[in-house]
PDB file of C-alpha atoms in Angstrom:
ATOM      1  CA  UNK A   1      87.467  81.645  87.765  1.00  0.00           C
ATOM      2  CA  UNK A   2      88.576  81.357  91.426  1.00  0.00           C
ATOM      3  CA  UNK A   3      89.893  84.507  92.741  1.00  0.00           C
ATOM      4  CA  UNK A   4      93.601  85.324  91.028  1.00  0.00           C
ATOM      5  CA  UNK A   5      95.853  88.022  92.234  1.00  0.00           C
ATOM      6  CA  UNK A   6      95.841  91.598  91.004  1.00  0.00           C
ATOM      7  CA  UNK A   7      97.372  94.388  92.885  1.00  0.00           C
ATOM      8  CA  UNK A   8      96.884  96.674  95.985  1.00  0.00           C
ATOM      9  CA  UNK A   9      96.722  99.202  93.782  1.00  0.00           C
ATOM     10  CA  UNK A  10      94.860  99.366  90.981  1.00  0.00           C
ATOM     11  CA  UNK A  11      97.177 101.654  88.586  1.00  0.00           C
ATOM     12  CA  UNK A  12      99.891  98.831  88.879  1.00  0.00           C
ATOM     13  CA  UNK A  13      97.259  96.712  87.909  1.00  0.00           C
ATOM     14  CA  UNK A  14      96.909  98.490  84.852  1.00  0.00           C
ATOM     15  CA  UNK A  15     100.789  99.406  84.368  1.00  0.00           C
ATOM     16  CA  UNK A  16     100.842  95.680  84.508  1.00  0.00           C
ATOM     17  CA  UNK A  17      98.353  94.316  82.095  1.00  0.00           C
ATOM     18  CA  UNK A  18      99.686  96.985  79.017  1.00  0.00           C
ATOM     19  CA  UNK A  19     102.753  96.998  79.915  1.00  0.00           C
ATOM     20  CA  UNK A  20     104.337  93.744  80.150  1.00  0.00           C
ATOM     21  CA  UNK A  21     106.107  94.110  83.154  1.00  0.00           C
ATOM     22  CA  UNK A  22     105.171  93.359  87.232  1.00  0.00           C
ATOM     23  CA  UNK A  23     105.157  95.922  89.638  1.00  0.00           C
ATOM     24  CA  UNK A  24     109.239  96.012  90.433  1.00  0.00           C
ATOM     25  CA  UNK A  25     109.093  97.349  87.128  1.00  0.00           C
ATOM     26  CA  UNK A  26     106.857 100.530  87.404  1.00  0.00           C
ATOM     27  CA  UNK A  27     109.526 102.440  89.262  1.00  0.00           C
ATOM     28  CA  UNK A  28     107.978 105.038  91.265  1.00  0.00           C
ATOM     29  CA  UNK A  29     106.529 106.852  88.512  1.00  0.00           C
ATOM     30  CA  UNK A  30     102.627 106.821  87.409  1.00  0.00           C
ATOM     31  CA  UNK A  31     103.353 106.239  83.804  1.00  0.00           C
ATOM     32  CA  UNK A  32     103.735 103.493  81.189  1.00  0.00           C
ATOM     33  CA  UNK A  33     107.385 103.856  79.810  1.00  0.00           C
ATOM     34  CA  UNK A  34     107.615 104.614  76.460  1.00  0.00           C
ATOM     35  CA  UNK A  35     110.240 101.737  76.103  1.00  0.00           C
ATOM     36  CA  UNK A  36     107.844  98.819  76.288  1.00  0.00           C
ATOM     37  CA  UNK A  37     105.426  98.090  74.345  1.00  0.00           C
ATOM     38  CA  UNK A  38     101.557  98.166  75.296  1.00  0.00           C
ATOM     39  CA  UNK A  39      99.444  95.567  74.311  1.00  0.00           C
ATOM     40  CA  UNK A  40      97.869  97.412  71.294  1.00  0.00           C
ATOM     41  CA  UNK A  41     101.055  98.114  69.662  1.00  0.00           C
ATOM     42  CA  UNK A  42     102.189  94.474  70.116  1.00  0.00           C
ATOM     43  CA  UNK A  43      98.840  94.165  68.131  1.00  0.00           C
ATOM     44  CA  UNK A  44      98.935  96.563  65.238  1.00  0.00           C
ATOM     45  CA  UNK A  45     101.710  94.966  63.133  1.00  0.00           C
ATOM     46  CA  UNK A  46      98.627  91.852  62.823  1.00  0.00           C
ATOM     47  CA  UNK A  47      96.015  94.629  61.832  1.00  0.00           C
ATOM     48  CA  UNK A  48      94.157  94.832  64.920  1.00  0.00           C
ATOM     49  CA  UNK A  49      91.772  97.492  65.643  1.00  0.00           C
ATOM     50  CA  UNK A  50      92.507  98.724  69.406  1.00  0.00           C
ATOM     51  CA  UNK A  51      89.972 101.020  71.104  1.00  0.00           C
ATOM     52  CA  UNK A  52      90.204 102.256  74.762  1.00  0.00           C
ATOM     53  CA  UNK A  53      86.702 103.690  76.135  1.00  0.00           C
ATOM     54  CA  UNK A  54      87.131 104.945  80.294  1.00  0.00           C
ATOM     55  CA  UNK A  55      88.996 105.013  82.569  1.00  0.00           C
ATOM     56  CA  UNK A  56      92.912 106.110  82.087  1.00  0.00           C
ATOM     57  CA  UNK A  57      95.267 106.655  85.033  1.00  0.00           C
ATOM     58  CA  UNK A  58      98.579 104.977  83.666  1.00  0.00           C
ATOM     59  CA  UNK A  59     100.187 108.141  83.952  1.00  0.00           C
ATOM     60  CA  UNK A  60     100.585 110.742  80.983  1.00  0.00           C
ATOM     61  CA  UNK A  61     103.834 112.628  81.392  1.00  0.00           C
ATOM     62  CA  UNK A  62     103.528 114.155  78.173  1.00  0.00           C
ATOM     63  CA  UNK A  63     101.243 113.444  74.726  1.00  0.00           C
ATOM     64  CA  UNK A  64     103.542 110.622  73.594  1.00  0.00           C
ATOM     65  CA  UNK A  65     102.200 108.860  76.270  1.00  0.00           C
ATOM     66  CA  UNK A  66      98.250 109.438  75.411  1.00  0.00           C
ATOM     67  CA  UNK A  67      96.532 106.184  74.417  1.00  0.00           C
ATOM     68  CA  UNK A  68      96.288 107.340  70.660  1.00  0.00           C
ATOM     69  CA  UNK A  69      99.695 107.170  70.791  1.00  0.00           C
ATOM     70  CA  UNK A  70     100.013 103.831  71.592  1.00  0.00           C
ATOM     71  CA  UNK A  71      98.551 101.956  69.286  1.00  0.00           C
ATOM     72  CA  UNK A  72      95.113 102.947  70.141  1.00  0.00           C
ATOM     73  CA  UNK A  73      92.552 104.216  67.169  1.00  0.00           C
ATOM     74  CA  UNK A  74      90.389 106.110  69.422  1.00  0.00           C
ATOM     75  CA  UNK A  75      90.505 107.091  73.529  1.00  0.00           C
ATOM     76  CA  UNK A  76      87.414 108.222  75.057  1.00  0.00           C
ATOM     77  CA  UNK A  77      87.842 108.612  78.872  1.00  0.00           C
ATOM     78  CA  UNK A  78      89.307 110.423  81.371  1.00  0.00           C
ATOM     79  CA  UNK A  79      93.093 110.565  82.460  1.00  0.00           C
ATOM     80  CA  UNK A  80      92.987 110.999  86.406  1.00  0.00           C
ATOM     81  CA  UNK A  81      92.388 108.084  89.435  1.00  0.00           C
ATOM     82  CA  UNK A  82      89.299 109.054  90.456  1.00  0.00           C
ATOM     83  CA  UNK A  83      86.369 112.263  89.804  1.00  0.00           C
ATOM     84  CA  UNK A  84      82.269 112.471  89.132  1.00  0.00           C
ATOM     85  CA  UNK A  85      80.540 110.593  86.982  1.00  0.00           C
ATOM     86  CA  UNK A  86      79.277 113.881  84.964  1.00  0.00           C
ATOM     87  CA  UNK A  87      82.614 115.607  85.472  1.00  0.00           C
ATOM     88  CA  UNK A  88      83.482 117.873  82.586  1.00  0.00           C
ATOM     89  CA  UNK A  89      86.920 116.963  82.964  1.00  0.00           C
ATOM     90  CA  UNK A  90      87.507 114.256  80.258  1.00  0.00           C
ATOM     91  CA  UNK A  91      89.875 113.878  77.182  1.00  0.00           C
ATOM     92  CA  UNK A  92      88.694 112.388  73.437  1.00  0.00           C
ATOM     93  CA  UNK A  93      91.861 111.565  71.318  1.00  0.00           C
ATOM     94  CA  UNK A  94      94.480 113.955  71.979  1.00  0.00           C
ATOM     95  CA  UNK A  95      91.895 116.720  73.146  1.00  0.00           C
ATOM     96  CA  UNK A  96      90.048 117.802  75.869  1.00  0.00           C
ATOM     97  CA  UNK A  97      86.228 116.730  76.068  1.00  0.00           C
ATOM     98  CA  UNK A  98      83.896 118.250  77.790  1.00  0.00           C
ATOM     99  CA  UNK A  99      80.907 115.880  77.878  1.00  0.00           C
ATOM    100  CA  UNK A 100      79.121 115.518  80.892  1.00  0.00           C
ATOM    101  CA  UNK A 101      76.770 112.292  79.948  1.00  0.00           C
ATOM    102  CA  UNK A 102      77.051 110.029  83.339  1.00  0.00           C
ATOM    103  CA  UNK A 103      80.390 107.829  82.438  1.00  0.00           C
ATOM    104  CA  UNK A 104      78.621 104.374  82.333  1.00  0.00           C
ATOM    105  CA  UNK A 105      76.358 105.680  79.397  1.00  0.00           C
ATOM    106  CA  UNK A 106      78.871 108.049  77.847  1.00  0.00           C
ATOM    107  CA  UNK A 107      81.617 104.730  77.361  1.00  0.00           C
ATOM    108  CA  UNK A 108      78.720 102.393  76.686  1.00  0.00           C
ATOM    109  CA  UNK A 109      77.910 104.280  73.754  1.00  0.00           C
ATOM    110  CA  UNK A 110      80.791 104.799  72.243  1.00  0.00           C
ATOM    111  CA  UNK A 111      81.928 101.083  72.264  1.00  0.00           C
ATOM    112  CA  UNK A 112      78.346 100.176  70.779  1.00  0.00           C
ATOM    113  CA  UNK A 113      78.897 102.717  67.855  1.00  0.00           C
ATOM    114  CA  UNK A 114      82.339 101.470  67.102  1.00  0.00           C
ATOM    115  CA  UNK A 115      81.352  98.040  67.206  1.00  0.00           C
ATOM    116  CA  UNK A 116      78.526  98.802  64.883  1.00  0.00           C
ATOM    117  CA  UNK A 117      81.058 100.223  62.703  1.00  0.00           C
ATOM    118  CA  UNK A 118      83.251  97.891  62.512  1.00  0.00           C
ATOM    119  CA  UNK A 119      84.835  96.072  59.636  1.00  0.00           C
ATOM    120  CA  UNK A 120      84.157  92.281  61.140  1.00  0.00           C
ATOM    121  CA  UNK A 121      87.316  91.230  58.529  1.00  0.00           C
ATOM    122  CA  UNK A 122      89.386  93.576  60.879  1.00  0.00           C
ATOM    123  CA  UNK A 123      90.516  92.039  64.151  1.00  0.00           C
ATOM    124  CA  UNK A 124      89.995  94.349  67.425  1.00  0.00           C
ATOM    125  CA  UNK A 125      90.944  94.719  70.664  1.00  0.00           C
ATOM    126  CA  UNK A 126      88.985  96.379  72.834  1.00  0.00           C
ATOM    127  CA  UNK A 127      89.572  98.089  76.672  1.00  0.00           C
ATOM    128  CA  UNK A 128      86.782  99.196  78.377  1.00  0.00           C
ATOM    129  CA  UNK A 129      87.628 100.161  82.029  1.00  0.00           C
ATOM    130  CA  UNK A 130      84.182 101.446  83.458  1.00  0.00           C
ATOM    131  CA  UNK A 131      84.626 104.117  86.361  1.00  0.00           C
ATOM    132  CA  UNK A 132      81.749 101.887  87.997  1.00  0.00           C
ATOM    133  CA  UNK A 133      81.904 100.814  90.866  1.00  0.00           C
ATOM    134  CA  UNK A 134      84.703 103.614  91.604  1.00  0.00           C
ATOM    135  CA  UNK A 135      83.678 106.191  94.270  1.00  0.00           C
ATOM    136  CA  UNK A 136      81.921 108.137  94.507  1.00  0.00           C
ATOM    137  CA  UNK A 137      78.664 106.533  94.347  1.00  0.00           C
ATOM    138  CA  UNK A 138      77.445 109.177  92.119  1.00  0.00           C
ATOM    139  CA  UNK A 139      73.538 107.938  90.868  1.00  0.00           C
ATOM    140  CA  UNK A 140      72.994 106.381  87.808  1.00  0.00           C
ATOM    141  CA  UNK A 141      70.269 108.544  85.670  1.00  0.00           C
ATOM    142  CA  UNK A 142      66.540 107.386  86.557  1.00  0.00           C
ATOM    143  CA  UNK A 143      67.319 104.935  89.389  1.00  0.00           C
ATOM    144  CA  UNK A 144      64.729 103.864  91.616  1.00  0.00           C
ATOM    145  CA  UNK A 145      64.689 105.328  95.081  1.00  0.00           C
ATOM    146  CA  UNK A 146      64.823 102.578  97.525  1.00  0.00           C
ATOM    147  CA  UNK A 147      67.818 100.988  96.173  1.00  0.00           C
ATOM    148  CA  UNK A 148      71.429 101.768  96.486  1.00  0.00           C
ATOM    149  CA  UNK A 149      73.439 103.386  94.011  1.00  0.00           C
ATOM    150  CA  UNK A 150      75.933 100.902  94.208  1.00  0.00           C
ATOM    151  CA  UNK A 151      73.346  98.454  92.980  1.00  0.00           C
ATOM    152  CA  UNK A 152      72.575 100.798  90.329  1.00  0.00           C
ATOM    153  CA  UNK A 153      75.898 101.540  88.958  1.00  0.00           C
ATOM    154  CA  UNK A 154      76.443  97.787  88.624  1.00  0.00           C
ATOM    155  CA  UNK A 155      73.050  97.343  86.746  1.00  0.00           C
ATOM    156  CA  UNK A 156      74.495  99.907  84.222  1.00  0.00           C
ATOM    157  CA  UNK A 157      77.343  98.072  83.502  1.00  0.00           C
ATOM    158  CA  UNK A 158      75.262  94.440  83.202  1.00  0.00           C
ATOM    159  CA  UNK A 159      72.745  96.052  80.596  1.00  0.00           C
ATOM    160  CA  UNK A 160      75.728  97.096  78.797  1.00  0.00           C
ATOM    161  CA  UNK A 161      77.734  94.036  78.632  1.00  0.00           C
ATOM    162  CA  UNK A 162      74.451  92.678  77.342  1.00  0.00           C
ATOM    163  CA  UNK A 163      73.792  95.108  74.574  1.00  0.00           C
ATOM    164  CA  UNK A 164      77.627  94.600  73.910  1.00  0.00           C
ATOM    165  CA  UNK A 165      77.606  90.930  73.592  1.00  0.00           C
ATOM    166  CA  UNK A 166      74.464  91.064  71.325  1.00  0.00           C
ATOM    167  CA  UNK A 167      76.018  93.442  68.386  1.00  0.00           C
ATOM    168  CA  UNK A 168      78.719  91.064  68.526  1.00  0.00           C
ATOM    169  CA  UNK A 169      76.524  87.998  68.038  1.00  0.00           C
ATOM    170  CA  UNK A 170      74.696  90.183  65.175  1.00  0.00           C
ATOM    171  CA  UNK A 171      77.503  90.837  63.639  1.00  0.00           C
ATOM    172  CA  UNK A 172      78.627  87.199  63.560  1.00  0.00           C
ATOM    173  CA  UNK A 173      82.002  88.285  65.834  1.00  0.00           C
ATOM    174  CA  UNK A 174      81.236  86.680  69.334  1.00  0.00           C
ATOM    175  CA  UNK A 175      82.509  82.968  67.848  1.00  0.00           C
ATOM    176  CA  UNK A 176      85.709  84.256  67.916  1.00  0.00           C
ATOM    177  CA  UNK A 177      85.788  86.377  70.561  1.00  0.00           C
ATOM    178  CA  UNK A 178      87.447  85.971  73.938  1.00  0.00           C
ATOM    179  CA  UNK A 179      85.749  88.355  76.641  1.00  0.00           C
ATOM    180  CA  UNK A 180      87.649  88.954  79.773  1.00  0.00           C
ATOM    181  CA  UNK A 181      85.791  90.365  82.513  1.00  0.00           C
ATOM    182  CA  UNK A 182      88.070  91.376  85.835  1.00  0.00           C
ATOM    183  CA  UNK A 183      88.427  93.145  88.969  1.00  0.00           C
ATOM    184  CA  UNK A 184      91.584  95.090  89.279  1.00  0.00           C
ATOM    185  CA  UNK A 185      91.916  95.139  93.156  1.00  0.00           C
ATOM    186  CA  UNK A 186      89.902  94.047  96.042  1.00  0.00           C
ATOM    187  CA  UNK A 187      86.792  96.571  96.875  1.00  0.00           C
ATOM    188  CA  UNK A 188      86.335  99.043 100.059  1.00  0.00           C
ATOM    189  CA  UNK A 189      83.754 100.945 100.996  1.00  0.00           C
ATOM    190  CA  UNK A 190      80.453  99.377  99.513  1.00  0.00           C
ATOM    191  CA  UNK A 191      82.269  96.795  98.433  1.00  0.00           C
ATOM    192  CA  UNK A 192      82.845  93.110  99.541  1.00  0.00           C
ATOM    193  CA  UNK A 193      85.480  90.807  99.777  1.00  0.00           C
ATOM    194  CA  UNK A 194      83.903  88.522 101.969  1.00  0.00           C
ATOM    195  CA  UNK A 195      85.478  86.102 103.305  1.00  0.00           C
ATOM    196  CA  UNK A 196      88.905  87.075 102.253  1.00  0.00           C
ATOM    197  CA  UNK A 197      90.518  89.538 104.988  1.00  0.00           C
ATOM    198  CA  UNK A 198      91.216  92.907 103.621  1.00  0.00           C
ATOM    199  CA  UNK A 199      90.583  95.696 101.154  1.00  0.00           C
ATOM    200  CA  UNK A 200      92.173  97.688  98.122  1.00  0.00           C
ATOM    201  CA  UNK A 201      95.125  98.888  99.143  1.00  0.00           C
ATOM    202  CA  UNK A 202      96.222  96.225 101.929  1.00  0.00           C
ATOM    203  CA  UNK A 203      98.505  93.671 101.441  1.00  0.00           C
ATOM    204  CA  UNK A 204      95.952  91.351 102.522  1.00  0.00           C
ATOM    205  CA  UNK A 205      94.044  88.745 100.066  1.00  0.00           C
ATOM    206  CA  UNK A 206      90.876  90.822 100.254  1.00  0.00           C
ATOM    207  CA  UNK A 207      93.131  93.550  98.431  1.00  0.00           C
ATOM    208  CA  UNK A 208      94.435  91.338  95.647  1.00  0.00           C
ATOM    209  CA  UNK A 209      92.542  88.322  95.172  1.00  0.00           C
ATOM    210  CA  UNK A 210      90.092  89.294  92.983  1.00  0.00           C
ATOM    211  CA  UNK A 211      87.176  87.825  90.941  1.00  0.00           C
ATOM    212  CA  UNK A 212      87.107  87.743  87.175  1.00  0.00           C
ATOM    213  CA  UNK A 213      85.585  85.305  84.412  1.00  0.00           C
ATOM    214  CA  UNK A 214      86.344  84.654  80.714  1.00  0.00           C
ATOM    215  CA  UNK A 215      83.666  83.942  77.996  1.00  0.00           C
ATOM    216  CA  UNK A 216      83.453  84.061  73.893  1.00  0.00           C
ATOM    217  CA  UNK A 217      82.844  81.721  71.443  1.00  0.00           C
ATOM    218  CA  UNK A 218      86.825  81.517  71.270  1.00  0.00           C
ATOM    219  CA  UNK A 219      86.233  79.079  74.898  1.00  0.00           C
ATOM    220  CA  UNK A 220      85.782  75.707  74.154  1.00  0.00           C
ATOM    221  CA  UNK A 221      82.219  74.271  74.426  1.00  0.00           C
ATOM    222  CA  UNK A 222      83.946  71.762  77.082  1.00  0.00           C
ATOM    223  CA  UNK A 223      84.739  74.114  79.300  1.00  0.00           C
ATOM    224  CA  UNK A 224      82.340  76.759  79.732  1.00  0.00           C
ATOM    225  CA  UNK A 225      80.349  77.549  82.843  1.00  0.00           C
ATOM    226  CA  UNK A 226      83.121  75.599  84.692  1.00  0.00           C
ATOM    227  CA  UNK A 227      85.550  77.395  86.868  1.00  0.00           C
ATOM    228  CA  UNK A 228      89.882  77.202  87.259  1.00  0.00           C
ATOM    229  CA  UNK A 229      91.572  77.003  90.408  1.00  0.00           C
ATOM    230  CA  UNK A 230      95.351  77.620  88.027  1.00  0.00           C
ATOM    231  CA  UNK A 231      96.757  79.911  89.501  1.00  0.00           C
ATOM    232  CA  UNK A 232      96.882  83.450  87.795  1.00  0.00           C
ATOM    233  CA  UNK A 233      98.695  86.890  88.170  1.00  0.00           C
ATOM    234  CA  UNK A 234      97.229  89.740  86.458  1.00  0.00           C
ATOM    235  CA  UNK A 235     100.891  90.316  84.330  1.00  0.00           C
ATOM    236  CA  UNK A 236      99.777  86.970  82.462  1.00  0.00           C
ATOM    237  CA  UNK A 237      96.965  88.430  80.719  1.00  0.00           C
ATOM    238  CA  UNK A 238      99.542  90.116  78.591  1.00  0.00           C
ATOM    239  CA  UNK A 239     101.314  87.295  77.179  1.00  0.00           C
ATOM    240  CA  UNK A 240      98.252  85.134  76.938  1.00  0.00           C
ATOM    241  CA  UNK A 241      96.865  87.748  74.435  1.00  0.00           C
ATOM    242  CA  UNK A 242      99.802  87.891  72.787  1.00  0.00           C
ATOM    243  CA  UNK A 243     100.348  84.245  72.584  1.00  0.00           C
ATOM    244  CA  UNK A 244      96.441  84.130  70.906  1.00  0.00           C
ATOM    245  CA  UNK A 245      97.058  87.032  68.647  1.00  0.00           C
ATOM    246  CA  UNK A 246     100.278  84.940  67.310  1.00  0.00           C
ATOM    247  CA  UNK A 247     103.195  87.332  68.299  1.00  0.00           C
ATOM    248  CA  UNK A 248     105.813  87.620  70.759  1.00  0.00           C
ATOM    249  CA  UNK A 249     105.576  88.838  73.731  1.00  0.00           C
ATOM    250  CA  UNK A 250     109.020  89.211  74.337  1.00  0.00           C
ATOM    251  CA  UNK A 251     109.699  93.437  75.081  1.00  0.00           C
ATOM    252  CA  UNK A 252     113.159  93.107  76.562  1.00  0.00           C
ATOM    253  CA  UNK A 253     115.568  95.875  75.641  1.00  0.00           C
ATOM    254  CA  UNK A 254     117.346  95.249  72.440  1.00  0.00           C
ATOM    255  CA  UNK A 255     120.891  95.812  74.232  1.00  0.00           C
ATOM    256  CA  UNK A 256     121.720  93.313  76.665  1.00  0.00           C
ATOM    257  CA  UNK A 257     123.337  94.579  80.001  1.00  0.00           C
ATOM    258  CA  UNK A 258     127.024  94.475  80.528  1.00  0.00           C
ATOM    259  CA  UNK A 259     128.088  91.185  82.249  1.00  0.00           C
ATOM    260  CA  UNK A 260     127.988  92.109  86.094  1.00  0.00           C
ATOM    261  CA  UNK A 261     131.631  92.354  88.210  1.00  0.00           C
ATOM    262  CA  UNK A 262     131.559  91.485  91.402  1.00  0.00           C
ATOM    263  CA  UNK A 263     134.475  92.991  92.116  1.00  0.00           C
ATOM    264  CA  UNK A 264     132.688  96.613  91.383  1.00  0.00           C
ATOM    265  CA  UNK A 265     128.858  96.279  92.940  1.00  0.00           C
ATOM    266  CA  UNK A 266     128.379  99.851  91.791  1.00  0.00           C
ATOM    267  CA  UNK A 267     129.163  99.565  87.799  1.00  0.00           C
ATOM    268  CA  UNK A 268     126.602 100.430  86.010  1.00  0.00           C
ATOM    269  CA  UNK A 269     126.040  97.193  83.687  1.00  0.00           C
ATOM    270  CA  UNK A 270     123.116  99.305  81.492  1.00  0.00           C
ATOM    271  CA  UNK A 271     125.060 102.054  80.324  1.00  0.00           C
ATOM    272  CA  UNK A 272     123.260 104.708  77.966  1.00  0.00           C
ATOM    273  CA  UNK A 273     122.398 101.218  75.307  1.00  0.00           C
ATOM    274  CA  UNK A 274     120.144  99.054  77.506  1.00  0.00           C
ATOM    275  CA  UNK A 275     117.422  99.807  80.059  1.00  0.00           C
ATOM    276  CA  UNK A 276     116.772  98.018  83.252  1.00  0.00           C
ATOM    277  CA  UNK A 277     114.279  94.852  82.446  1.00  0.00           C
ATOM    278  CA  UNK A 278     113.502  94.703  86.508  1.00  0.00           C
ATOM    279  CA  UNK A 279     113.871  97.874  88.364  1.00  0.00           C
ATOM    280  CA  UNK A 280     112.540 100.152  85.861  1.00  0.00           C
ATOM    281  CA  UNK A 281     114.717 103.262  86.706  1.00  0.00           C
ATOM    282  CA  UNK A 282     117.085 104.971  84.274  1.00  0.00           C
ATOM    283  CA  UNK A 283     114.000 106.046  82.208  1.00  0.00           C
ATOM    284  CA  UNK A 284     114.698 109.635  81.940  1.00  0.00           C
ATOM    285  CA  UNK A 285     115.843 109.264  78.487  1.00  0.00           C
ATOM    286  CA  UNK A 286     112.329 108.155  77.584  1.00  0.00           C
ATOM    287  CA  UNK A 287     110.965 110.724  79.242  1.00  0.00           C
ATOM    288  CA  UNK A 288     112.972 113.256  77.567  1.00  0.00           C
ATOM    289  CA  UNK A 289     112.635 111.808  74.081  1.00  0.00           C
ATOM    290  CA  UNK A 290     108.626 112.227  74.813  1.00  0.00           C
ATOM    291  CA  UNK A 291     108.850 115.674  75.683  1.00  0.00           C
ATOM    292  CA  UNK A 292     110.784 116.554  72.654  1.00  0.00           C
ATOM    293  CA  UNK A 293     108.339 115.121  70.362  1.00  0.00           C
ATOM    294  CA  UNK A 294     105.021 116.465  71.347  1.00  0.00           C
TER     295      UNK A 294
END
């Protein structure tokens, strides 16, 4: 795939992607409203297994808004932006973990063993966010001097989506899989972008033009190993895996706004029954609801 735009910033990205809504939609906050649906509870009506294993940072306000409480069966990871790749500081489930194997083999892992595991009459949706190539560089375990750990963190990750793809293909899954594989914002520091102008965080394609493939035995033998020039946001992954899963992803508020005056710009046309489908303010009802219930 030719490079398709993200975000700047790569916590909209992921807002985004879950969430079902674009970045005018996020509001200011660092969360995932409670009011929309992620993409694993659009899933679990059909019976689908969802499993996150990484990174978080979509913002966790209070437990309601913890992964396992979205539709996920299981969240290994961590919640924060950024931190080492031994750091103590990591949540399983609804707890906090403190297991300091280096991230890329600590996820890896755990998405092998569920895989293993898994019922292959079940469908599943899995999110694996690696913290590689995040800063900081941290060393992968038993790298060879001489080469950067950059290169080695990306390794990792390859032997992994190898081992991955093979216990699929064992357990007679991968025909019917559709693997998506995607930046979520242009790189910096050891990064490259080259020859797009910019980095994560700028405005500028280098920030949000981003490279990504698809593969599976759910692509058509006609098309793979070829690339796309269609043009692609990072929201459409959302209804795409809706639209393949065979529900709607429709996650507008049940209450339609009021009809809008012109003759009173101020009136508040969402009232207390309907939320805002674009702006994404109001939400403190949500927020309150959340707290409530932990």
């Amino acid at each position: 795939m030719t490079p398709y735009d993200s975000f700047a910033s790569t916590r909209f990205c992921r807002l985004a992607c879950f969430g079902s809504f674009s970045t005018n939609r996020c509001g200011t906050g660092d969360d995932i409203d409670l009011r929309w649906n992620m993409i694993s509870q659009k899933l679990a009506p059909l019976g689908y297994r969802s499993y996150w294993y990484g990174k978080g940072h979509t913002g966790y306000l209070s437990m309601n808004h913890l992964p396992t409480r979205r539709g996920f069966r299981n969240f290994t990871g961590f919640l924060t932006g950024m931190q080492s790749y031994t750091s103590s500081d990591r949540w399983k489930n609804e707890l906090p973990y403190g297991d300091q194997t280096y991230s890329t083999d600590l996820f890896g892992e755990a998405v092998l063993d569920t895989l293993e595991s898994h019922d292959e009459s079940d469908p599943l949706f899995m999110y694996i966010p690696w913290q590689a190539v995040h800063s900081p560089y941290d060393p992968v375990p038993n790298w060879p001097s001489g080469r950067t750990n950059y290169e080695g963190m990306l390794w990792a990750t390859d032997c992994y989506a190898g081992r991955i793809r093979a216990v699929l293909e064992a357990k007679g899954m991968w025909d019917t899989t559709l693997l998506v594989y995607s930046a979520d914002n242009g790189g910096r520091g050891d990064g490259s972008n080259y020859p797009l102008r910019g980095e994560k965080r700028t405005n500028y394609e280098g920030g949000m033009r981003v490279a990504a493939f698809v593969s599976g035995g759910l692509i058509p033998a006609h098309l793979r190993g070829t690339g796309s020039n269609v043009r692609m946001h990072i929201v459409d992954w959302y209804p795409t895996f809706c639209y393949l899963a065979g529900v709607n992803a429709s996650d507008a508020s049940p209450s339609p706004p009021l009809p809008i005056d012109p003759a009173h710009p101020t009136k508040d046309i969402y009232g207390n029954s309907s939320w805002p489908d674009i702006d994404g303010c109001c939400r403190g009802k949500s927020f309150s609801t959340a707290l409530t219930n932990c």
